[in-house]
Structure formats: structure tokens, C-alpha cells
Amino acid sequence: MQISWVLLAENVAVNEHAQRIDILGEFRRVVADQFPYSLPKFYIICRAEVDAHKHVTMPYKVTVRRPSGELVELHNSDVSVTIPPNAGRVVGTLIADIRNFEIISQGRYTITAQLGDSEDSADFIVLPRRNVTHDTQE
């Protein structure tokens, strides 16, 4: 299995009947009112492709590297796929629902998804909210 891409979104709507996933509010920046700041909910979406002809099971792990260098595990599981004969290349989407993620400081956060030996990442920047009431105009 290979990871094609990873992205972060505010919301995901899955319509199994139509075999469609709507990704809403992809983001790369978070504005925090204060620190620490809790991001109430977001989704990590990972696209995986496999070209196999049997049952495959691989470890799937999602981590975040904080600006301080600290590595935090967000998700860890096994992904199992049984592929019918002559199916060819199969594409799937892995979705991790993250709740109440604590942001300690401003800076670059890197989300990394690992599926077996395959790996991809997505970054987001955290900035403090600018207080415009104290800004001066010239």
C-alpha cells in the first residue's frame, strides 16, 4: 500500500450510497485566541493505493510534530484490505477524526501518516490572533 496524499479538513461528509467523500474546509493555518488553545475537531484524510491480489494488513500510524520537536501519536491501528481477483489498482481513503487537539504554542505543526513503509505529511501553521483594538493607525 502506498500513500498518495494527506490533508487536513474541518469536516468530512461520507456518502456511501454515492461512493463519494466531500472534504470541507481544507486548512493549513490555525489562528489561536490564546495559548494553550484547543482545536475542537478536525479530520486527517489520507489517500491510499494498493495493487495486490490477496489479503493485505499493514500498520497505520498518524503523528504530529510540534514546533518544539515533540512527537505526539494521534492514531495507531492496522489496516486490512481483501482485494478480489483481477481488481487491479484499488484506491481508498483513511479518515482520522481528531478531537480537542491541544496547541501549546505558535509555529509549524507537521502531521505525518505512515502506512507500512509508505509515508506522507501535511503542515499547518499556528498564529496568534492579532488584537486590532490596540493597533494604531498612522
Coordinates of C-alpha atoms in Angstrom, one line a residue:
M1 CA 0.0 0.0 0.0
Q2 CA 1.2 3.5 -0.8
I3 CA 0.0 6.8 0.5
S4 CA -0.9 9.3 -2.3
W5 CA -1.5 12.4 -0.2
V6 CA -2.5 13.7 3.3
L7 CA -4.6 16.7 4.0
L8 CA -6.4 18.4 7.0
A9 CA -10.0 19.4 6.9
E10 CA -12.6 21.0 9.2
N11 CA -15.2 18.5 8.2
V12 CA -15.8 15.4 6.0
A13 CA -19.1 14.1 4.7
V14 CA -19.1 10.5 3.6
N15 CA -21.9 9.3 1.2
E16 CA -21.5 5.6 0.9
H17 CA -24.5 5.2 -1.4
A18 CA -23.0 7.6 -4.0
Q19 CA -19.4 6.4 -3.1
R20 CA -18.4 10.0 -2.5
I21 CA -16.5 11.9 0.1
D22 CA -16.9 15.6 0.4
I23 CA -13.9 17.3 2.1
L24 CA -15.0 20.6 3.6
G25 CA -12.7 23.4 4.8
E26 CA -9.2 22.1 3.9
F27 CA -6.8 24.1 6.0
R28 CA -3.1 24.9 6.5
R29 CA -3.4 27.7 9.1
V30 CA -5.0 27.9 12.6
V31 CA -5.5 31.2 14.4
A32 CA -5.4 30.8 18.2
D33 CA -7.0 33.3 20.6
Q34 CA -4.6 32.3 23.4
F35 CA -2.2 29.5 24.3
P36 CA -2.7 26.8 25.1
Y37 CA -5.5 26.5 22.5
S38 CA -7.8 23.5 21.9
L39 CA -8.7 22.8 18.3
P40 CA -12.2 21.2 18.9
K41 CA -12.4 18.9 15.9
F42 CA -10.6 18.3 12.6
Y43 CA -10.0 15.4 10.2
I44 CA -6.9 13.9 8.8
I45 CA -7.6 12.4 5.4
C46 CA -5.1 10.0 3.8
R47 CA -5.5 8.6 0.3
A48 CA -4.0 5.1 -0.1
E49 CA -3.5 2.9 -3.2
V50 CA -2.8 -0.8 -3.4
D51 CA -2.0 -3.1 -6.3
A52 CA -2.2 -6.5 -4.7
H53 CA -4.0 -9.8 -5.4
K54 CA -4.6 -11.1 -1.9
H55 CA -5.4 -10.0 1.7
V56 CA -3.1 -7.3 3.0
T57 CA -2.7 -6.0 6.5
M58 CA -0.4 -3.0 7.4
P59 CA 0.1 -0.8 10.4
Y60 CA -1.3 2.7 10.1
K61 CA 0.0 5.5 12.3
V62 CA -0.6 9.2 12.4
T63 CA 1.7 11.6 14.4
V64 CA 2.1 15.3 14.8
R65 CA 5.5 17.0 15.3
R66 CA 5.0 20.2 17.4
P67 CA 7.2 23.3 16.8
S68 CA 9.2 22.2 19.9
G69 CA 10.2 19.0 18.1
E70 CA 7.9 16.9 20.4
L71 CA 6.3 14.0 18.5
V72 CA 2.8 13.0 19.6
E73 CA 0.9 10.0 18.3
L74 CA -2.7 10.8 17.2
H75 CA -3.8 7.4 15.8
N76 CA -2.5 3.9 15.6
S77 CA -4.2 0.9 14.1
D78 CA -3.9 -1.9 11.5
V79 CA -5.5 -1.5 8.0
S80 CA -6.7 -4.7 6.4
V81 CA -7.8 -5.0 2.8
T82 CA -9.0 -8.0 0.9
I83 CA -8.8 -7.5 -2.8
P84 CA -10.8 -9.5 -5.2
P85 CA -9.0 -11.3 -8.1
N86 CA -8.3 -9.1 -11.2
A87 CA -9.4 -5.9 -9.4
G88 CA -6.3 -4.0 -10.5
R89 CA -5.3 -0.9 -8.6
V90 CA -7.6 -0.2 -5.6
V91 CA -7.8 3.3 -4.1
G92 CA -9.2 4.0 -0.6
T93 CA -9.4 6.8 1.9
L94 CA -8.5 6.7 5.5
I95 CA -10.1 9.3 7.8
A96 CA -8.9 10.0 11.3
D97 CA -11.3 12.1 13.5
I98 CA -9.2 14.2 15.9
R99 CA -10.9 15.9 18.9
N100 CA -9.7 18.5 21.3
F101 CA -6.2 18.7 19.9
E102 CA -4.1 20.9 22.3
I103 CA -2.0 23.6 20.6
I104 CA 0.7 24.7 23.1
S105 CA 2.4 27.4 21.0
Q106 CA 2.6 29.1 17.7
G107 CA 4.6 27.7 14.8
R108 CA 4.7 24.9 12.3
Y109 CA 3.0 21.6 13.1
T110 CA 3.6 18.6 10.8
I111 CA 1.1 15.8 10.6
T112 CA 2.6 12.5 9.3
A113 CA 0.7 9.5 8.1
Q114 CA 2.6 6.1 7.9
L115 CA 1.1 3.1 6.2
G116 CA 3.6 0.3 6.3
D117 CA 6.7 1.7 4.7
S118 CA 4.9 4.5 2.9
E119 CA 4.7 7.9 4.4
D120 CA 3.4 11.4 3.6
S121 CA 2.8 14.6 5.6
A122 CA 0.9 17.9 5.7
D123 CA 1.9 21.0 7.6
F124 CA -0.2 23.7 9.3
I125 CA 0.9 26.9 10.8
V126 CA -0.5 28.2 14.1
L127 CA -0.6 32.0 14.5
P128 CA -1.8 34.1 17.4
R129 CA -4.9 36.2 16.8
R130 CA -4.0 39.8 16.2
N131 CA -5.6 42.2 18.6
V132 CA -6.7 45.0 16.4
T133 CA -8.1 47.1 19.2
H134 CA -4.6 48.0 20.3
D135 CA -3.2 48.7 16.8
T136 CA -2.5 52.3 15.9
Q137 CA -3.3 53.9 12.6
E138 CA -0.9 56.4 11.0

